[in-house]
XYZ file of C-alpha atoms in Angstrom:
768
model
C 1.400 40.537 0.224
C 4.895 41.699 -1.270
C 8.132 39.755 -0.973
C 9.328 42.265 1.541
C 6.293 41.991 3.835
C 6.230 37.992 3.515
C 9.754 38.019 4.250
C 9.442 40.172 7.539
C 6.577 37.767 8.616
C 8.880 34.769 8.133
C 11.655 36.527 10.049
C 9.362 37.035 13.064
C 8.201 33.563 12.848
C 11.639 32.262 12.943
C 12.420 34.262 16.081
C 9.771 32.288 17.942
C 11.442 29.050 17.427
C 14.288 27.495 19.365
C 17.438 26.682 17.579
C 17.761 23.299 16.032
C 20.597 20.946 16.687
C 23.924 21.602 14.877
C 23.482 22.227 11.239
C 25.961 22.144 8.335
C 28.614 24.812 7.909
C 26.987 25.993 4.681
C 24.007 27.165 6.461
C 26.241 29.867 7.963
C 27.185 31.231 4.631
C 23.616 31.221 3.600
C 22.572 33.155 6.771
C 24.915 35.889 6.065
C 22.895 36.660 2.948
C 19.486 36.559 4.646
C 17.224 39.472 3.837
C 16.754 41.928 6.631
C 15.818 45.135 4.781
C 15.917 48.541 6.665
C 12.212 49.430 6.203
C 11.132 46.012 7.558
C 13.457 46.541 10.487
C 11.864 49.772 11.222
C 8.399 48.257 10.646
C 9.113 45.555 13.336
C 10.515 48.053 15.909
C 7.640 50.694 15.532
C 4.191 49.660 14.420
C 4.595 46.022 15.726
C 6.431 46.171 18.901
C 5.032 42.768 19.623
C 5.519 39.647 17.682
C 2.408 38.807 15.497
C 2.973 35.124 16.434
C 3.773 34.561 20.051
C 6.064 31.863 21.028
C 3.403 30.294 23.156
C 1.668 29.094 20.177
C 4.590 27.171 18.726
C 6.661 24.257 19.762
C 10.298 23.929 18.862
C 10.910 23.144 15.339
C 13.496 20.570 16.352
C 11.097 19.079 19.132
C 8.206 16.644 18.746
C 5.480 18.313 16.869
C 3.817 15.353 15.457
C 0.512 16.815 16.426
C 1.611 20.408 15.740
C -1.216 23.077 16.229
C -3.029 23.888 13.074
C -2.471 27.610 13.488
C 1.231 27.042 13.597
C 1.140 24.994 10.425
C -1.345 27.318 8.747
C 1.053 30.193 9.598
C 3.964 28.337 7.834
C 1.907 27.383 4.923
C 0.628 31.048 4.460
C 3.968 32.820 4.571
C 6.157 30.224 2.844
C 3.801 30.107 -0.093
C 3.754 33.894 -0.155
C 7.649 34.122 -0.170
C 7.856 31.256 -2.847
C 5.437 33.101 -5.152
C 7.655 36.279 -5.083
C 10.994 34.518 -5.380
C 13.080 35.932 -8.391
C 14.039 33.672 -11.087
C 17.898 34.305 -10.508
C 19.896 33.878 -7.395
C 18.985 36.929 -5.122
C 21.343 39.253 -3.253
C 19.634 38.457 -0.046
C 17.874 35.101 0.883
C 14.269 35.198 2.369
C 15.383 32.573 4.947
C 18.667 31.445 6.469
C 19.648 27.911 6.126
C 18.809 27.059 9.700
C 15.368 28.638 9.366
C 14.744 26.636 6.216
C 15.603 23.336 7.627
C 13.600 23.906 10.802
C 10.645 24.531 8.624
C 11.190 21.445 6.630
C 11.520 19.632 9.805
C 8.179 20.963 11.254
C 6.385 20.023 7.910
C 7.862 16.533 7.755
C 6.961 15.962 11.610
C 3.294 16.934 10.486
C 3.420 14.955 7.290
C 0.019 15.674 6.196
C -0.615 15.535 2.381
C -0.389 19.456 2.091
C 2.740 19.616 4.244
C 4.507 17.063 2.042
C 3.443 18.985 -1.048
C 4.743 22.189 0.570
C 8.098 20.595 1.316
C 8.433 19.507 -2.358
C 7.638 23.114 -3.425
C 10.323 24.518 -1.081
C 12.913 22.035 -2.415
C 12.073 23.084 -6.026
C 13.149 26.669 -5.078
C 15.573 25.855 -2.100
C 18.546 27.716 -3.393
C 17.079 30.953 -4.209
C 14.929 30.474 -0.957
C 17.816 30.036 1.539
C 21.182 29.539 -0.477
C 21.538 25.810 0.080
C 21.633 23.178 -2.544
C 19.273 20.243 -2.229
C 21.561 17.367 -1.240
C 21.722 14.160 0.872
C 21.853 16.143 4.060
C 18.751 18.230 3.309
C 16.883 14.983 2.771
C 18.410 13.541 6.056
C 16.724 16.436 7.803
C 13.413 15.695 6.267
C 13.748 12.101 7.079
C 14.363 12.694 10.617
C 11.012 14.824 10.747
C 9.272 12.041 9.192
C 10.547 9.777 11.894
C 8.994 11.965 14.622
C 5.786 11.663 12.919
C 5.969 7.839 12.863
C 4.309 6.774 9.736
C 6.683 4.165 8.265
C 4.945 3.989 4.976
C 5.300 7.789 4.602
C 9.030 7.498 5.226
C 9.524 4.510 2.812
C 7.593 6.282 0.164
C 10.014 9.383 0.545
C 13.099 7.247 0.185
C 11.744 5.231 -2.774
C 10.903 8.501 -4.503
C 13.964 10.672 -3.489
C 15.607 10.324 -6.805
C 12.525 11.858 -8.593
C 12.160 14.791 -6.161
C 13.992 18.229 -6.511
C 17.787 17.626 -6.475
C 17.421 14.139 -7.878
C 19.296 12.665 -4.790
C 19.408 8.933 -4.598
C 19.302 7.771 -0.942
C 22.581 6.648 0.566
C 22.967 3.390 2.232
C 23.040 5.615 5.509
C 19.484 7.004 4.586
C 18.172 3.421 4.267
C 19.802 2.277 7.497
C 18.402 5.187 9.546
C 15.032 4.361 8.283
C 15.599 0.547 9.083
C 16.854 1.353 12.538
C 13.522 3.129 13.119
C 11.672 0.164 11.980
C 13.848 -2.168 14.116
C 13.390 0.024 17.239
C 9.548 -0.105 16.832
C 9.507 -3.874 15.911
C 8.327 -3.753 12.194
C 10.220 -6.433 10.339
C 7.618 -6.637 7.628
C 8.325 -3.216 6.493
C 12.041 -3.947 6.698
C 11.561 -6.816 4.176
C 9.860 -4.661 1.793
C 12.412 -1.845 2.240
C 15.256 -4.367 1.463
C 13.527 -5.215 -1.811
C 13.419 -1.527 -2.702
C 16.847 -0.878 -1.628
C 18.078 -3.672 -4.032
C 15.937 -2.362 -6.710
C 17.302 1.123 -6.387
C 21.017 -0.193 -6.547
C 21.671 0.009 -2.710
C 22.270 -3.683 -1.848
C 21.416 -4.664 1.569
C 24.809 -5.724 3.408
C 25.642 -7.480 6.743
C 24.806 -4.144 8.615
C 21.351 -4.206 6.962
C 20.747 -7.976 8.035
C 21.933 -7.244 11.655
C 19.148 -4.482 11.661
C 16.659 -7.037 10.414
C 17.410 -9.585 13.032
C 17.080 -6.837 15.813
C 13.600 -6.101 14.384
C 12.558 -9.872 14.545
C 13.525 -9.747 18.176
C 11.863 -6.653 18.973
C 8.722 -7.882 17.328
C 8.688 -11.132 19.307
C 8.895 -13.153 15.956
C 8.861 -17.062 16.268
C 11.581 -19.083 15.052
C 10.070 -19.693 11.553
C 10.225 -16.125 11.005
C 13.912 -16.206 11.421
C 14.198 -19.187 8.980
C 12.110 -17.043 6.566
C 14.571 -14.217 7.056
C 17.444 -16.588 6.072
C 15.770 -17.578 2.753
C 15.499 -13.686 2.019
C 19.036 -13.039 2.938
C 20.158 -15.971 0.494
C 18.935 -13.632 -2.360
C 21.609 -11.100 -1.713
C 25.413 -10.893 -1.352
C 25.583 -11.973 2.065
C 29.057 -12.647 3.596
C 29.191 -14.734 6.581
C 29.883 -13.119 9.816
C 30.381 -14.924 13.081
C 29.234 -11.904 14.999
C 25.685 -12.363 13.344
C 25.564 -16.002 14.490
C 26.443 -14.879 18.015
C 23.812 -12.234 17.837
C 21.061 -14.825 16.869
C 22.226 -17.253 19.726
C 22.313 -14.416 22.481
C 19.034 -13.144 21.411
C 17.289 -16.302 22.119
C 19.236 -17.036 25.128
C 18.136 -13.781 26.688
C 14.544 -14.916 25.926
C 15.295 -18.164 27.972
C 14.981 -20.243 24.874
C 18.233 -22.223 24.828
C 17.023 -24.989 22.612
C 15.983 -22.548 19.827
C 19.211 -20.580 20.398
C 21.086 -23.664 19.360
C 18.865 -24.483 16.490
C 18.645 -21.150 14.916
C 22.583 -20.735 15.124
C 23.096 -24.161 13.556
C 20.715 -23.373 10.745
C 22.511 -20.045 10.277
C 25.897 -21.755 10.014
C 24.518 -24.524 7.869
C 23.300 -22.047 5.256
C 25.851 -19.460 5.397
C 29.196 -20.793 6.740
C 30.560 -21.598 3.227
C 30.331 -17.690 2.445
C 32.748 -17.025 4.741
C 35.504 -14.345 3.759
C 38.682 -14.474 5.624
C 39.102 -10.775 6.432
C 40.045 -9.124 9.763
C 37.813 -6.403 11.207
C 39.950 -3.572 9.717
C 39.697 -5.107 6.164
C 35.843 -4.933 6.520
C 36.060 -1.413 8.026
C 38.375 -0.175 5.064
C 35.832 -1.678 2.469
C 32.900 0.127 4.137
C 34.943 3.294 3.814
C 35.629 2.672 0.012
C 31.752 2.143 -0.429
C 30.765 5.404 1.070
C 33.699 7.117 -0.769
C 32.597 5.706 -4.311
C 28.923 6.694 -3.318
C 29.803 10.281 -2.371
C 32.757 11.254 -4.517
C 33.076 8.679 -7.462
C 35.692 5.995 -8.625
C 38.521 8.237 -8.870
C 38.442 9.612 -5.377
C 37.847 6.068 -4.066
C 40.877 4.702 -5.939
C 43.049 7.364 -4.218
C 41.408 6.375 -0.798
C 42.247 2.882 -1.669
C 45.982 3.526 -2.246
C 45.925 5.130 1.434
C 44.307 2.168 2.828
C 46.756 -0.164 1.093
C 49.751 1.536 2.600
C 48.161 0.974 6.044
C 47.641 -2.721 5.224
C 44.515 -2.966 3.158
C 44.559 -6.095 0.859
C 43.055 -5.446 -2.672
C 40.740 -8.255 -3.816
C 38.392 -8.885 -6.740
C 35.695 -7.630 -4.273
C 37.533 -4.240 -4.074
C 36.751 -4.043 -7.946
C 33.155 -4.770 -7.237
C 32.942 -1.983 -4.695
C 34.548 0.513 -7.173
C 32.048 -0.239 -9.925
C 29.142 0.033 -7.561
C 27.860 3.226 -9.350
C 29.344 2.852 -12.684
C 27.827 2.356 -16.214
C 30.840 2.691 -18.512
C 33.298 0.027 -19.739
C 35.875 2.711 -19.503
C 35.290 2.833 -15.588
C 35.898 -0.941 -15.499
C 39.175 -0.593 -17.506
C 40.362 2.276 -15.415
C 39.691 0.375 -12.218
C 41.458 -2.795 -13.541
C 44.552 -0.828 -14.291
C 44.648 1.153 -10.909
C 43.928 -2.020 -8.862
C 45.746 -4.557 -10.852
C 42.850 -6.691 -10.759
C 41.201 -8.577 -13.857
C 37.335 -8.107 -14.127
C 35.267 -11.086 -13.620
C 31.603 -11.722 -14.878
C 30.206 -10.228 -11.774
C 31.741 -6.860 -12.426
C 30.651 -6.674 -16.036
C 27.086 -7.670 -14.652
C 27.258 -4.446 -12.276
C 27.845 -2.357 -15.495
C 24.948 -3.934 -17.229
C 22.558 -3.776 -14.322
C 23.362 -0.012 -13.568
C 22.886 0.696 -17.294
C 19.515 -0.983 -17.524
C 18.390 0.866 -14.313
C 19.421 4.166 -15.986
C 16.896 3.197 -18.871
C 19.606 2.585 -21.679
C 18.754 -0.874 -22.734
C 20.610 -0.547 -25.970
C 23.817 0.536 -24.043
C 23.266 -2.407 -21.634
C 23.141 -4.712 -24.631
C 26.260 -3.316 -26.066
C 28.121 -3.842 -22.736
C 26.904 -7.518 -22.807
C 28.392 -7.863 -26.446
C 31.651 -6.294 -25.338
C 31.907 -8.746 -22.378
C 31.485 -11.612 -24.945
C 34.244 -9.958 -27.284
C 36.567 -10.087 -24.095
C 36.170 -13.932 -24.109
C 33.440 -14.098 -21.311
C 30.733 -16.867 -21.749
C 27.185 -15.804 -21.179
C 26.036 -16.580 -17.646
C 22.933 -15.779 -15.669
C 24.412 -12.526 -13.900
C 25.217 -10.971 -17.386
C 22.014 -12.234 -19.186
C 19.471 -11.611 -16.322
C 19.449 -7.843 -16.137
C 18.880 -7.680 -19.966
C 16.235 -10.437 -19.896
C 14.357 -8.436 -17.061
C 14.517 -5.146 -18.902
C 13.190 -6.490 -22.168
C 10.312 -8.318 -20.243
C 9.535 -5.231 -18.232
C 9.689 -3.055 -21.278
C 7.119 -5.508 -23.150
C 4.426 -4.786 -20.443
C 1.941 -2.699 -22.118
C 3.647 -2.932 -25.520
C 1.574 -3.347 -28.765
C 3.684 -6.149 -29.974
C 5.573 -9.094 -28.402
C 8.982 -8.601 -30.134
C 10.652 -7.762 -26.846
C 9.480 -10.863 -25.445
C 11.140 -12.771 -28.408
C 14.323 -11.046 -27.793
C 14.350 -12.019 -24.260
C 13.798 -15.662 -25.265
C 16.681 -15.368 -27.590
C 19.233 -14.292 -24.813
C 17.805 -17.106 -22.710
C 18.451 -19.704 -25.584
C 22.055 -18.451 -25.821
C 22.465 -19.151 -21.999
C 20.714 -22.382 -22.236
C 22.861 -23.690 -24.901
C 26.018 -22.478 -23.001
C 24.797 -24.409 -20.059
C 22.537 -27.491 -21.009
C 20.638 -29.424 -18.560
C 23.144 -32.094 -18.337
C 25.775 -29.678 -16.768
C 23.426 -29.174 -13.774
C 23.500 -31.256 -10.617
C 20.227 -32.896 -9.470
C 21.215 -34.001 -6.055
C 19.088 -31.258 -4.446
C 15.958 -29.732 -6.135
C 16.105 -26.010 -6.053
C 13.336 -24.232 -4.291
C 11.974 -21.446 -6.558
C 13.672 -18.266 -5.720
C 16.819 -16.280 -6.883
C 19.774 -18.836 -6.763
C 23.246 -18.289 -7.795
C 23.693 -20.008 -11.130
C 25.685 -19.679 -14.071
C 22.983 -21.069 -16.329
C 19.248 -20.397 -16.454
C 17.956 -20.166 -12.967
C 14.365 -20.070 -11.150
C 14.396 -16.319 -11.197
C 14.929 -16.077 -14.895
C 12.206 -18.649 -15.699
C 9.895 -16.582 -13.532
C 10.773 -13.383 -15.372
C 9.992 -14.987 -18.722
C 6.765 -16.713 -17.675
C 5.454 -13.451 -16.235
C 6.134 -11.607 -19.517
C 4.417 -14.315 -21.502
C 1.440 -14.278 -19.150
C 1.137 -10.476 -19.899
C 1.791 -10.892 -23.716
C -0.598 -9.569 -26.438
C -0.750 -13.092 -27.955
C -1.101 -15.207 -24.820
C -2.147 -18.250 -26.885
C 1.196 -18.092 -28.832
C 3.212 -18.247 -25.728
C 1.251 -20.963 -23.915
C 3.253 -23.585 -25.960
C 6.565 -21.747 -25.112
C 5.633 -21.797 -21.530
C 5.137 -25.538 -21.644
C 8.608 -26.055 -23.017
C 10.030 -23.721 -20.427
C 8.313 -25.867 -17.726
C 9.950 -28.859 -19.323
C 13.348 -27.342 -19.178
C 12.928 -26.368 -15.605
C 12.155 -29.850 -14.675
C 15.350 -31.067 -16.644
C 17.314 -28.604 -14.591
C 15.907 -29.643 -11.303
C 13.964 -26.382 -10.870
C 10.427 -26.607 -9.288
C 7.821 -24.353 -10.673
C 6.072 -23.865 -7.397
C 7.188 -20.246 -6.434
C 5.228 -16.997 -6.333
C 6.065 -15.723 -9.892
C 5.873 -19.026 -11.603
C 2.393 -20.062 -10.161
C 0.856 -16.700 -10.544
C 2.177 -16.434 -14.168
C 0.585 -19.947 -14.973
C -2.654 -18.882 -13.219
C -2.863 -15.599 -15.255
C -2.308 -17.634 -18.553
C -4.764 -20.112 -17.823
C -7.372 -17.594 -16.980
C -6.693 -15.510 -20.211
C -7.144 -18.603 -22.161
C -10.619 -19.319 -20.604
C -13.804 -18.570 -22.156
C -16.026 -17.435 -19.125
C -15.619 -16.124 -15.480
C -16.644 -19.500 -14.139
C -13.880 -21.165 -16.291
C -11.289 -18.533 -15.210
C -11.883 -19.232 -11.402
C -11.847 -22.947 -12.102
C -8.588 -22.589 -13.979
C -7.304 -20.602 -10.995
C -8.322 -23.295 -8.559
C -6.805 -26.064 -10.692
C -3.243 -24.371 -10.696
C -3.159 -23.125 -7.182
C -4.291 -26.582 -5.948
C -6.474 -27.656 -3.183
C -5.826 -28.709 0.468
C -2.475 -26.970 0.726
C -2.473 -24.329 -2.114
C 0.439 -23.009 -3.633
C 1.894 -19.675 -2.273
C 1.693 -16.671 -4.523
C 2.279 -13.894 -2.290
C 0.673 -10.453 -2.180
C 1.905 -9.362 -5.642
C 0.836 -12.576 -7.219
C -2.816 -12.112 -5.822
C -2.868 -8.632 -6.760
C -2.010 -9.614 -10.545
C -4.422 -12.387 -10.586
C -7.129 -9.804 -9.316
C -6.191 -7.301 -11.721
C -6.657 -9.758 -14.701
C -9.821 -11.204 -13.524
C -11.528 -7.793 -13.188
C -10.494 -6.962 -16.892
C -11.285 -10.181 -18.604
C -14.004 -9.418 -21.291
C -14.575 -12.755 -23.355
C -15.154 -10.564 -26.493
C -17.844 -8.652 -24.485
C -16.750 -5.004 -24.919
C -18.065 -3.901 -21.531
C -18.162 -7.045 -19.375
C -18.911 -6.249 -15.847
C -16.243 -7.301 -13.340
C -17.427 -10.507 -11.482
C -17.679 -9.210 -8.052
C -18.525 -12.741 -6.433
C -15.565 -14.318 -8.338
C -13.209 -11.327 -7.259
C -13.835 -11.634 -3.699
C -13.766 -15.564 -3.618
C -10.002 -15.041 -4.503
C -9.703 -12.403 -1.903
C -10.883 -14.816 0.673
C -8.191 -17.317 -0.322
C -5.794 -14.475 -0.025
C -6.866 -13.790 3.475
C -6.775 -17.493 4.442
C -3.334 -17.746 3.282
C -2.368 -15.250 5.921
C -1.516 -12.458 3.497
C -2.525 -8.765 4.275
C -5.420 -7.348 2.333
C -4.063 -4.149 1.085
C -6.091 -0.953 -0.076
C -4.793 -1.775 -3.583
C -7.051 -4.934 -3.741
C -10.178 -2.677 -3.347
C -8.855 0.293 -5.447
C -7.930 -1.867 -8.506
C -11.557 -3.089 -8.900
C -13.019 0.332 -8.272
C -10.783 1.751 -10.810
C -12.055 -0.942 -13.275
C -15.676 -0.002 -12.562
C -14.786 3.685 -12.962
C -13.433 3.020 -16.507
C -16.436 1.127 -17.640
C -18.865 4.030 -16.701
C -17.388 6.229 -19.548
C -20.053 6.624 -22.306
C -21.954 3.710 -20.831
C -25.716 3.114 -21.273
C -28.032 3.942 -18.669
C -28.944 0.466 -18.071
C -25.102 -0.418 -17.786
C -24.641 2.633 -15.407
C -27.040 1.205 -13.046
C -25.531 -2.179 -12.977
C -22.119 -0.436 -12.367
C -23.594 1.571 -9.480
C -24.803 -1.605 -7.879
C -21.372 -3.116 -8.229
C -19.620 0.110 -6.766
C -22.154 -0.156 -3.775
C -21.223 -3.923 -3.229
C -17.481 -3.201 -3.304
C -18.072 -0.411 -0.635
C -20.074 -2.982 1.566
C -17.224 -5.486 1.248
C -14.846 -2.574 2.353
C -17.010 -1.570 5.312
C -17.273 -4.953 6.664
C -13.611 -5.921 6.167
C -11.993 -5.259 9.724
C -8.461 -6.235 8.410
C -8.110 -3.130 6.178
C -7.275 0.452 6.848
C -8.143 2.475 3.677
C -5.580 4.990 2.561
C -6.255 8.266 0.631
C -5.770 6.597 -2.729
C -8.416 4.047 -1.852
C -11.133 6.656 -0.809
C -10.277 8.819 -3.627
C -10.950 5.782 -6.025
C -14.189 5.082 -4.244
C -15.258 8.833 -4.488
C -14.363 8.699 -8.084
C -16.273 5.585 -8.869
C -19.388 6.940 -7.021
C -19.423 10.099 -9.099
C -18.769 8.372 -12.430
C -21.788 6.179 -11.822
C -23.927 9.120 -10.891
C -24.153 8.519 -7.123
C -23.220 12.204 -6.224
C -24.545 12.047 -2.634
C -22.261 9.115 -1.732
C -19.305 10.724 -3.415
C -19.728 13.893 -1.176
C -20.034 11.837 1.889
C -16.650 10.231 1.032
C -15.074 13.843 0.395
C -16.604 15.188 3.860
C -14.816 12.259 5.656
C -11.543 12.934 3.911
C -11.662 16.556 4.816
C -12.628 16.035 8.408
C -9.782 13.424 8.763
C -7.426 15.701 6.934
C -6.595 12.793 4.314
C -7.480 14.685 1.299
C -4.864 15.433 -1.422
C -4.924 17.364 -4.568
C -6.522 14.301 -6.409
C -9.267 14.197 -3.962
C -9.977 17.967 -4.656
C -10.221 17.587 -8.517
C -12.357 14.546 -7.944
C -15.115 16.211 -5.906
C -15.024 19.452 -8.100
C -15.608 17.149 -11.206
C -18.346 15.525 -9.164
C -19.933 18.885 -8.301
C -19.855 19.889 -11.891
C -21.489 16.791 -13.275
C -24.067 17.001 -10.521
C -24.910 20.669 -11.149
C -24.131 21.246 -7.461
C -22.182 24.636 -7.694
C -23.118 25.783 -4.028
C -21.321 22.609 -2.701
C -18.358 23.264 -4.860
C -18.180 26.775 -3.405
C -18.208 25.064 -0.027
C -15.356 22.771 -1.071
C -13.144 25.708 -2.117
C -14.001 27.866 1.151
C -13.170 25.029 3.538
C -9.983 24.358 1.709
C -9.046 28.136 1.927
C -9.650 28.051 5.574
C -7.075 25.212 5.947
C -4.547 27.145 3.893
C -4.716 24.176 1.253
C -3.459 25.689 -2.172
C -5.158 24.555 -5.313
C -2.638 23.237 -7.903
C -3.011 23.491 -11.647
C -5.260 20.522 -11.936
C -7.568 21.838 -9.071
C -8.006 25.090 -10.876
C -8.925 23.497 -14.142
C -11.367 21.291 -12.445
C -12.939 24.337 -10.622
C -13.229 26.336 -14.051
C -14.795 23.167 -15.660
C -17.182 23.017 -12.708
C -18.339 26.555 -13.173
C -18.725 26.022 -17.003
C -20.851 22.823 -16.448
C -23.165 24.794 -14.015
C -23.786 27.574 -16.699
C -21.277 30.119 -15.293
C -19.120 30.504 -18.313
C -18.795 34.281 -17.847
C -17.599 33.837 -14.140
C -15.291 31.130 -15.106
C -13.794 33.540 -17.794
C -13.373 36.176 -15.162
C -11.705 33.694 -12.734
C -9.272 32.680 -15.464
C -8.338 36.188 -16.561
C -8.172 37.848 -13.263
C -7.624 35.306 -10.298
C -6.269 31.987 -11.462
C -2.694 31.623 -10.325
C -2.406 35.076 -8.919
C 0.836 35.484 -7.027
C 1.672 31.879 -7.877
C 4.557 30.778 -10.066
C 3.493 27.163 -10.207
C -0.010 27.790 -11.237
C -1.423 29.682 -14.310
C -3.899 29.372 -17.099
C -2.568 26.826 -19.661
C -3.689 25.181 -22.730
C -6.053 22.915 -20.966
C -7.831 25.849 -19.355
C -8.395 27.559 -22.763
C -9.532 24.319 -24.122
C -12.113 24.035 -21.373
C -13.543 27.425 -21.860
C -13.597 27.222 -25.790
C -15.424 23.934 -25.503
C -18.187 25.339 -23.274
C -18.270 28.526 -25.134
C -19.450 26.699 -28.390
C -22.501 25.590 -26.608
C -23.606 29.168 -26.007
C -21.955 30.607 -29.303
C -19.541 32.743 -27.133
C -16.333 31.455 -28.641
C -15.446 34.702 -30.122
C -15.891 36.512 -26.866
C -13.694 33.963 -25.030
C -11.030 34.302 -27.476
C -11.144 38.021 -27.553
C -10.730 38.062 -23.790
C -8.024 35.549 -23.562
C -5.986 37.569 -26.211
C -6.654 40.650 -24.046
C -6.039 39.614 -20.589
C -3.631 36.748 -21.072
C -1.462 37.705 -24.128
C 1.276 35.206 -23.295
C -1.102 32.251 -23.008
C -2.859 33.591 -26.266
C 0.541 33.598 -28.153
C 1.097 30.043 -27.080
C -2.132 28.654 -28.310
C -2.360 26.820 -31.635
C -4.419 28.207 -34.375
C -6.882 25.530 -34.068
C -8.046 24.433 -30.597
C -11.137 22.304 -29.400
C -11.989 22.066 -33.086
C -12.309 25.802 -33.449
C -10.177 28.149 -35.579
C -9.462 30.621 -32.885
C -6.588 32.700 -34.727
C -8.188 33.666 -38.086
C -6.008 36.362 -39.722
C -8.452 39.121 -38.716
C -7.785 38.552 -34.980
């Protein structure tokens, strides 16, 4: 199909859909350049007097299409992919879609939210400007999020927000994006997701504020949460920069009064005020409103524009404070911004503002730059304190994960020692022991100790740091900080397990640290970490089989503690079993196959878990790697029927068909995917080619690569990996020269990009 015919199909498709709600002004400019070519107009008015796709088969793009008809979605996939395949590299004179049409299609795909729909959304965003004339910005993502909300899967929404900055356009979600999502969760009574989202917000640099907490409380009321859940929410809020707001106290009191629980209403309000009343900021309602306006201006337009807006607010009565400087630097990473804001606002920067610069620079991946800012703060006369040091310590410790040496941990300990010397234990008050969490402290606090302990537990030389950990625990005790929090307990368990000599010893070490009767809390992440380590212990045995019984004993403890058993718990163990299958002996493969079956049995009998696509993929991959093809194919059929498959699923089953010499089934896989308008990506095509080669069909594979692979597709074409596969299998039948010749003839651009030596073969001798 040509670009012109594909465009005409899209135009007729767009005519069957009702107009969406008001769109941005920019779409009208893009609409003026929408392609309506004369010969297409003639084709529409003569040969095809009736629309090919009747409006009866479609619902409104702006309506509820959470279960949109398959034929509608198939039509969208077919024609959008055709148009994208023919889009020019440069900005066209006429766009294939108007802005309104493109946004409606995004909404429909998001409302369906299958794996292939989300993949097509990302493909559209990658070529959005040449497609419809609109830049990918925050408003486009708002449109997608509204569609995802109609679909109703909160995890899909959260994943989109969390990964927005990595998608085309590299847009970081604004506070309004997060709050729209949180409002949805509150309306549907899902406070657990809000807790998770607040952590991701803070990690992305969008700190939860009082409006966020108001939504959180509303979610708790809507879910029918008991009083202790509200107290748990107060614990979480204490970790953030919460400013006391009497209206929140009123909201809590009124909420329980409406439930006819007057005693709880009084108790919850008193507890709220006991914890937060000292955080009161004496500001009128206009002051708060002005500061919210400044936050949005900084986020959207930058610091200079926000300073100008601040001057306007000041003339209206706004009072500039140190907090104003904090707002201005919310997105900054340069000391020059801090100096500019100091001069413009006539406010001197405090450690908290320097901490913002360091934190933002660390998040940008510039550890050296963050350390330089820290040293500049010291040259300005600031003493090291926890807000300044913590971001650097965290970054060093996180960078140490997976590192071949422990030098970064040693640097983190140096910074800790600087801070500890500046604030010795004698300067701490011992009146009230601190619970393990993120306290506001000038000196080392519980969060910093947890960060260091976790890094040492993951270190290369865990024996070396076991002595250092003992010293840190003594320092914590001297400062009145208890080591009974999630991170500390999990770190101590991991260190003890890694210092063990057998799986029985490792389980005993776990039980000793966590305690009996009333075991210490370690949270979901703590349990996942412990299980990950347990499944990978080897005790000098190169291919030690993960201890299934020991593993699920800890899973039982996790369940007894009231924690959710997530798909990751099973996927992590299956992944380890898959890794051990590579180049294993037949005897070891049989033992691994039995272990995979046992894990599947546990999964089948566990009523508390709902497997996701990632888990099913991991199970399918584990089965195929231990030689149980029939079981792997059953998993694939379940994924296909339930429409839970993704591109990873396709590559796994094609690999399985290749190793099992099941070419007819591989053909069925590709046929059924084609019927569902599921487009193979680059990895899927390479798996398909490899499957053909493993089934003795090198000539057919070579034909597919030279004539069909990536035809009319910009994002798929034969590459270095494709050529390597063909040449590797060609050596087994002495056809390498034939393969090289045909690649040179049919794929000259690929041929030019290939190295002279590929797959151990000299493919470009001088005579070629």
